[in-house]
Amino acid sequence: MSHFTLGIDIGSTTAKLVLMEDSNIIYQKYQRHLSRVRQTALEMIKDMAEIVSLNNVAVTISGSA
């Protein structure tokens, strides 16, 4: 059984999202948020969910925003 980890980093100007399956990166995205932090993060997660279907994911969030 695979282990999925989602990392989200939201800084002062950009948001980064990385999804790993075990130790392999299977999805990543980097985007400026233009001060729309919540909206951008949600859009990035929705974009990822269209490509990868997951039921059980460990999530880590970091950043200054």
Backbone atoms as SQL, in Angstrom:
CREATE TABLE atoms (id INTEGER PRIMARY KEY, chain TEXT, resi INTEGER, resn TEXT, atom TEXT, x REAL, y REAL, z REAL);
INSERT INTO atoms VALUES
  (1, 'A', 1, 'MET', 'N', 0.853, -1.188, 0.000),
  (2, 'A', 1, 'MET', 'CA', 0.000, 0.000, 0.000),
  (3, 'A', 1, 'MET', 'C', 0.891, 1.241, 0.000),
  (4, 'A', 2, 'SER', 'N', 0.571, 2.180, -0.851),
  (5, 'A', 2, 'SER', 'CA', 1.358, 3.411, -0.967),
  (6, 'A', 2, 'SER', 'C', 1.015, 4.396, 0.139),
  (7, 'A', 3, 'HIS', 'N', 1.985, 5.231, 0.460),
  (8, 'A', 3, 'HIS', 'CA', 1.801, 6.293, 1.443),
  (9, 'A', 3, 'HIS', 'C', 1.918, 7.621, 0.706),
  (10, 'A', 4, 'PHE', 'N', 0.892, 8.472, 0.811),
  (11, 'A', 4, 'PHE', 'CA', 0.884, 9.760, 0.123),
  (12, 'A', 4, 'PHE', 'C', 1.086, 10.895, 1.122),
  (13, 'A', 5, 'THR', 'N', 1.917, 11.858, 0.735),
  (14, 'A', 5, 'THR', 'CA', 2.171, 13.039, 1.542),
  (15, 'A', 5, 'THR', 'C', 2.021, 14.267, 0.659),
  (16, 'A', 6, 'LEU', 'N', 1.263, 15.238, 1.140),
  (17, 'A', 6, 'LEU', 'CA', 1.064, 16.489, 0.424),
  (18, 'A', 6, 'LEU', 'C', 1.726, 17.602, 1.221),
  (19, 'A', 7, 'GLY', 'N', 2.621, 18.319, 0.589),
  (20, 'A', 7, 'GLY', 'CA', 3.276, 19.462, 1.216),
  (21, 'A', 7, 'GLY', 'C', 2.820, 20.743, 0.553),
  (22, 'A', 8, 'ILE', 'N', 2.423, 21.713, 1.368),
  (23, 'A', 8, 'ILE', 'CA', 1.976, 23.012, 0.862),
  (24, 'A', 8, 'ILE', 'C', 2.788, 24.085, 1.561),
  (25, 'A', 9, 'ASP', 'N', 3.400, 24.964, 0.785),
  (26, 'A', 9, 'ASP', 'CA', 4.156, 26.081, 1.343),
  (27, 'A', 9, 'ASP', 'C', 3.595, 27.356, 0.750),
  (28, 'A', 10, 'ILE', 'N', 3.137, 28.244, 1.616),
  (29, 'A', 10, 'ILE', 'CA', 2.578, 29.513, 1.148),
  (30, 'A', 10, 'ILE', 'C', 3.411, 30.636, 1.739),
  (31, 'A', 11, 'GLY', 'N', 4.142, 31.309, 0.873),
  (32, 'A', 11, 'GLY', 'CA', 4.993, 32.403, 1.295),
  (33, 'A', 11, 'GLY', 'C', 4.341, 33.751, 1.050),
  (34, 'A', 12, 'SER', 'N', 5.149, 34.776, 1.103),
  (35, 'A', 12, 'SER', 'CA', 4.609, 36.132, 0.961),
  (36, 'A', 12, 'SER', 'C', 4.158, 36.442, -0.466),
  (37, 'A', 13, 'THR', 'N', 4.707, 35.735, -1.463),
  (38, 'A', 13, 'THR', 'CA', 4.319, 36.012, -2.850),
  (39, 'A', 13, 'THR', 'C', 3.937, 34.775, -3.649),
  (40, 'A', 14, 'THR', 'N', 4.348, 33.581, -3.214),
  (41, 'A', 14, 'THR', 'CA', 4.085, 32.378, -3.996),
  (42, 'A', 14, 'THR', 'C', 3.541, 31.251, -3.130),
  (43, 'A', 15, 'ALA', 'N', 2.927, 30.297, -3.819),
  (44, 'A', 15, 'ALA', 'CA', 2.451, 29.071, -3.177),
  (45, 'A', 15, 'ALA', 'C', 3.068, 27.896, -3.926),
  (46, 'A', 16, 'LYS', 'N', 3.473, 26.887, -3.161),
  (47, 'A', 16, 'LYS', 'CA', 4.056, 25.692, -3.742),
  (48, 'A', 16, 'LYS', 'C', 3.339, 24.480, -3.176),
  (49, 'A', 17, 'LEU', 'N', 3.117, 23.490, -4.026),
  (50, 'A', 17, 'LEU', 'CA', 2.414, 22.284, -3.621),
  (51, 'A', 17, 'LEU', 'C', 3.175, 21.090, -4.205),
  (52, 'A', 18, 'VAL', 'N', 3.447, 20.087, -3.375),
  (53, 'A', 18, 'VAL', 'CA', 4.126, 18.873, -3.832),
  (54, 'A', 18, 'VAL', 'C', 3.400, 17.676, -3.253),
  (55, 'A', 19, 'LEU', 'N', 3.063, 16.710, -4.110),
  (56, 'A', 19, 'LEU', 'CA', 2.462, 15.458, -3.682),
  (57, 'A', 19, 'LEU', 'C', 3.458, 14.342, -3.930),
  (58, 'A', 20, 'MET', 'N', 3.708, 13.558, -2.875),
  (59, 'A', 20, 'MET', 'CA', 4.643, 12.443, -2.994),
  (60, 'A', 20, 'MET', 'C', 3.936, 11.128, -2.724),
  (61, 'A', 21, 'GLU', 'N', 4.300, 10.126, -3.490),
  (62, 'A', 21, 'GLU', 'CA', 3.863, 8.756, -3.231),
  (63, 'A', 21, 'GLU', 'C', 5.105, 8.015, -2.766),
  (64, 'A', 22, 'ASP', 'N', 5.097, 7.614, -1.514),
  (65, 'A', 22, 'ASP', 'CA', 6.289, 7.066, -0.870),
  (66, 'A', 22, 'ASP', 'C', 7.402, 8.111, -0.987),
  (67, 'A', 23, 'SER', 'N', 8.458, 7.876, -1.747),
  (68, 'A', 23, 'SER', 'CA', 9.524, 8.874, -1.868),
  (69, 'A', 23, 'SER', 'C', 9.601, 9.472, -3.274),
  (70, 'A', 24, 'ASN', 'N', 8.550, 9.308, -4.064),
  (71, 'A', 24, 'ASN', 'CA', 8.527, 9.813, -5.440),
  (72, 'A', 24, 'ASN', 'C', 7.569, 10.984, -5.587),
  (73, 'A', 25, 'ILE', 'N', 8.030, 12.060, -6.213),
  (74, 'A', 25, 'ILE', 'CA', 7.164, 13.209, -6.510),
  (75, 'A', 25, 'ILE', 'C', 6.257, 12.818, -7.672),
  (76, 'A', 26, 'ILE', 'N', 4.945, 12.913, -7.457),
  (77, 'A', 26, 'ILE', 'CA', 4.008, 12.574, -8.532),
  (78, 'A', 26, 'ILE', 'C', 3.228, 13.796, -9.031),
  (79, 'A', 27, 'TYR', 'N', 3.309, 14.900, -8.292),
  (80, 'A', 27, 'TYR', 'CA', 2.654, 16.142, -8.733),
  (81, 'A', 27, 'TYR', 'C', 3.320, 17.305, -8.018),
  (82, 'A', 28, 'GLN', 'N', 3.550, 18.390, -8.752),
  (83, 'A', 28, 'GLN', 'CA', 4.065, 19.601, -8.118),
  (84, 'A', 28, 'GLN', 'C', 3.582, 20.824, -8.880),
  (85, 'A', 29, 'LYS', 'N', 3.418, 21.910, -8.148),
  (86, 'A', 29, 'LYS', 'CA', 2.951, 23.152, -8.760),
  (87, 'A', 29, 'LYS', 'C', 3.502, 24.337, -7.971),
  (88, 'A', 30, 'TYR', 'N', 3.895, 25.375, -8.687),
  (89, 'A', 30, 'TYR', 'CA', 4.447, 26.602, -8.125),
  (90, 'A', 30, 'TYR', 'C', 3.687, 27.752, -8.773),
  (91, 'A', 31, 'GLN', 'N', 3.174, 28.675, -7.955),
  (92, 'A', 31, 'GLN', 'CA', 2.333, 29.735, -8.522),
  (93, 'A', 31, 'GLN', 'C', 2.361, 30.976, -7.636),
  (94, 'A', 32, 'ARG', 'N', 2.354, 32.142, -8.245),
  (95, 'A', 32, 'ARG', 'CA', 2.205, 33.389, -7.493),
  (96, 'A', 32, 'ARG', 'C', 0.755, 33.493, -7.030),
  (97, 'A', 33, 'HIS', 'N', 0.559, 33.959, -5.801),
  (98, 'A', 33, 'HIS', 'CA', -0.817, 34.022, -5.298),
  (99, 'A', 33, 'HIS', 'C', -1.424, 35.422, -5.357),
  (100, 'A', 34, 'LEU', 'N', -0.638, 36.431, -5.644),
  (101, 'A', 34, 'LEU', 'CA', -1.133, 37.799, -5.825),
  (102, 'A', 34, 'LEU', 'C', -2.024, 38.238, -4.659),
  (103, 'A', 35, 'SER', 'N', -1.634, 37.859, -3.440),
  (104, 'A', 35, 'SER', 'CA', -2.333, 38.173, -2.183),
  (105, 'A', 35, 'SER', 'C', -3.690, 37.484, -2.054),
  (106, 'A', 36, 'ARG', 'N', -3.982, 36.529, -2.921),
  (107, 'A', 36, 'ARG', 'CA', -5.207, 35.725, -2.826),
  (108, 'A', 36, 'ARG', 'C', -4.803, 34.334, -2.318),
  (109, 'A', 37, 'VAL', 'N', -4.319, 34.287, -1.110),
  (110, 'A', 37, 'VAL', 'CA', -3.698, 33.088, -0.563),
  (111, 'A', 37, 'VAL', 'C', -4.664, 31.907, -0.527),
  (112, 'A', 38, 'ARG', 'N', -5.790, 32.067, 0.119),
  (113, 'A', 38, 'ARG', 'CA', -6.741, 30.952, 0.256),
  (114, 'A', 38, 'ARG', 'C', -7.264, 30.481, -1.089),
  (115, 'A', 39, 'GLN', 'N', -7.645, 31.421, -1.933),
  (116, 'A', 39, 'GLN', 'CA', -8.201, 31.076, -3.239),
  (117, 'A', 39, 'GLN', 'C', -7.168, 30.331, -4.087),
  (118, 'A', 40, 'THR', 'N', -5.935, 30.817, -4.099),
  (119, 'A', 40, 'THR', 'CA', -4.889, 30.170, -4.886),
  (120, 'A', 40, 'THR', 'C', -4.597, 28.767, -4.375),
  (121, 'A', 41, 'ALA', 'N', -4.474, 28.601, -3.057),
  (122, 'A', 41, 'ALA', 'CA', -4.201, 27.281, -2.483),
  (123, 'A', 41, 'ALA', 'C', -5.323, 26.303, -2.838),
  (124, 'A', 42, 'LEU', 'N', -6.552, 26.741, -2.720),
  (125, 'A', 42, 'LEU', 'CA', -7.690, 25.881, -3.045),
  (126, 'A', 42, 'LEU', 'C', -7.696, 25.504, -4.524),
  (127, 'A', 43, 'GLU', 'N', -7.405, 26.456, -5.399),
  (128, 'A', 43, 'GLU', 'CA', -7.340, 26.175, -6.835),
  (129, 'A', 43, 'GLU', 'C', -6.243, 25.167, -7.147),
  (130, 'A', 44, 'MET', 'N', -5.100, 25.293, -6.479),
  (131, 'A', 44, 'MET', 'CA', -3.993, 24.365, -6.707),
  (132, 'A', 44, 'MET', 'C', -4.377, 22.945, -6.269),
  (133, 'A', 45, 'ILE', 'N', -5.055, 22.832, -5.146),
  (134, 'A', 45, 'ILE', 'CA', -5.488, 21.520, -4.658),
  (135, 'A', 45, 'ILE', 'C', -6.535, 20.924, -5.595),
  (136, 'A', 46, 'LYS', 'N', -7.448, 21.735, -6.082),
  (137, 'A', 46, 'LYS', 'CA', -8.462, 21.243, -7.022),
  (138, 'A', 46, 'LYS', 'C', -7.819, 20.774, -8.321),
  (139, 'A', 47, 'ASP', 'N', -6.819, 21.525, -8.830),
  (140, 'A', 47, 'ASP', 'CA', -6.099, 21.119, -10.036),
  (141, 'A', 47, 'ASP', 'C', -5.433, 19.765, -9.830),
  (142, 'A', 48, 'MET', 'N', -4.812, 19.574, -8.681),
  (143, 'A', 48, 'MET', 'CA', -4.154, 18.313, -8.368),
  (144, 'A', 48, 'MET', 'C', -5.179, 17.182, -8.297),
  (145, 'A', 49, 'ALA', 'N', -6.330, 17.437, -7.678),
  (146, 'A', 49, 'ALA', 'CA', -7.363, 16.411, -7.497),
  (147, 'A', 49, 'ALA', 'C', -7.951, 15.948, -8.830),
  (148, 'A', 50, 'GLU', 'N', -7.893, 16.787, -9.860),
  (149, 'A', 50, 'GLU', 'CA', -8.377, 16.382, -11.184),
  (150, 'A', 50, 'GLU', 'C', -7.453, 15.357, -11.822),
  (151, 'A', 51, 'ILE', 'N', -6.187, 15.351, -11.414),
  (152, 'A', 51, 'ILE', 'CA', -5.190, 14.462, -12.001),
  (153, 'A', 51, 'ILE', 'C', -4.981, 13.215, -11.144),
  (154, 'A', 52, 'VAL', 'N', -4.984, 13.402, -9.834),
  (155, 'A', 52, 'VAL', 'CA', -4.681, 12.314, -8.903),
  (156, 'A', 52, 'VAL', 'C', -5.854, 12.138, -7.947),
  (157, 'A', 53, 'SER', 'N', -6.370, 10.932, -7.882),
  (158, 'A', 53, 'SER', 'CA', -7.476, 10.649, -6.970),
  (159, 'A', 53, 'SER', 'C', -6.933, 9.957, -5.724),
  (160, 'A', 54, 'LEU', 'N', -7.145, 10.558, -4.561),
  (161, 'A', 54, 'LEU', 'CA', -6.607, 10.020, -3.312),
  (162, 'A', 54, 'LEU', 'C', -7.682, 9.962, -2.240),
  (163, 'A', 55, 'ASN', 'N', -7.558, 8.987, -1.368),
  (164, 'A', 55, 'ASN', 'CA', -8.467, 8.875, -0.242),
  (165, 'A', 55, 'ASN', 'C', -7.787, 9.188, 1.081),
  (166, 'A', 56, 'ASN', 'N', -6.511, 8.886, 1.206),
  (167, 'A', 56, 'ASN', 'CA', -5.811, 9.018, 2.469),
  (168, 'A', 56, 'ASN', 'C', -4.469, 9.708, 2.243),
  (169, 'A', 57, 'VAL', 'N', -4.351, 10.954, 2.701),
  (170, 'A', 57, 'VAL', 'CA', -3.145, 11.747, 2.470),
  (171, 'A', 57, 'VAL', 'C', -2.746, 12.440, 3.756),
  (172, 'A', 58, 'ALA', 'N', -1.463, 12.389, 4.072),
  (173, 'A', 58, 'ALA', 'CA', -0.926, 13.182, 5.186),
  (174, 'A', 58, 'ALA', 'C', -0.539, 14.543, 4.609),
  (175, 'A', 59, 'VAL', 'N', -0.913, 15.625, 5.305),
  (176, 'A', 59, 'VAL', 'CA', -0.671, 16.973, 4.800),
  (177, 'A', 59, 'VAL', 'C', 0.196, 17.753, 5.773),
  (178, 'A', 60, 'THR', 'N', 1.181, 18.474, 5.206),
  (179, 'A', 60, 'THR', 'CA', 2.014, 19.391, 5.978),
  (180, 'A', 60, 'THR', 'C', 1.931, 20.761, 5.319),
  (181, 'A', 61, 'ILE', 'N', 1.704, 21.801, 6.119),
  (182, 'A', 61, 'ILE', 'CA', 1.589, 23.159, 5.612),
  (183, 'A', 61, 'ILE', 'C', 2.641, 24.027, 6.305),
  (184, 'A', 62, 'SER', 'N', 3.324, 24.853, 5.508),
  (185, 'A', 62, 'SER', 'CA', 4.307, 25.766, 6.062),
  (186, 'A', 62, 'SER', 'C', 4.240, 27.092, 5.323),
  (187, 'A', 63, 'GLY', 'N', 4.959, 28.079, 5.816),
  (188, 'A', 63, 'GLY', 'CA', 5.050, 29.361, 5.144),
  (189, 'A', 63, 'GLY', 'C', 4.702, 30.517, 6.017),
  (190, 'A', 64, 'SER', 'N', 4.814, 31.696, 5.454),
  (191, 'A', 64, 'SER', 'CA', 4.591, 32.912, 6.220),
  (192, 'A', 64, 'SER', 'C', 3.183, 33.466, 6.094),
  (193, 'A', 65, 'ALA', 'N', 2.426, 32.965, 5.117),
  (194, 'A', 65, 'ALA', 'CA', 1.083, 33.505, 4.911),
  (195, 'A', 65, 'ALA', 'C', 0.096, 32.812, 5.707);
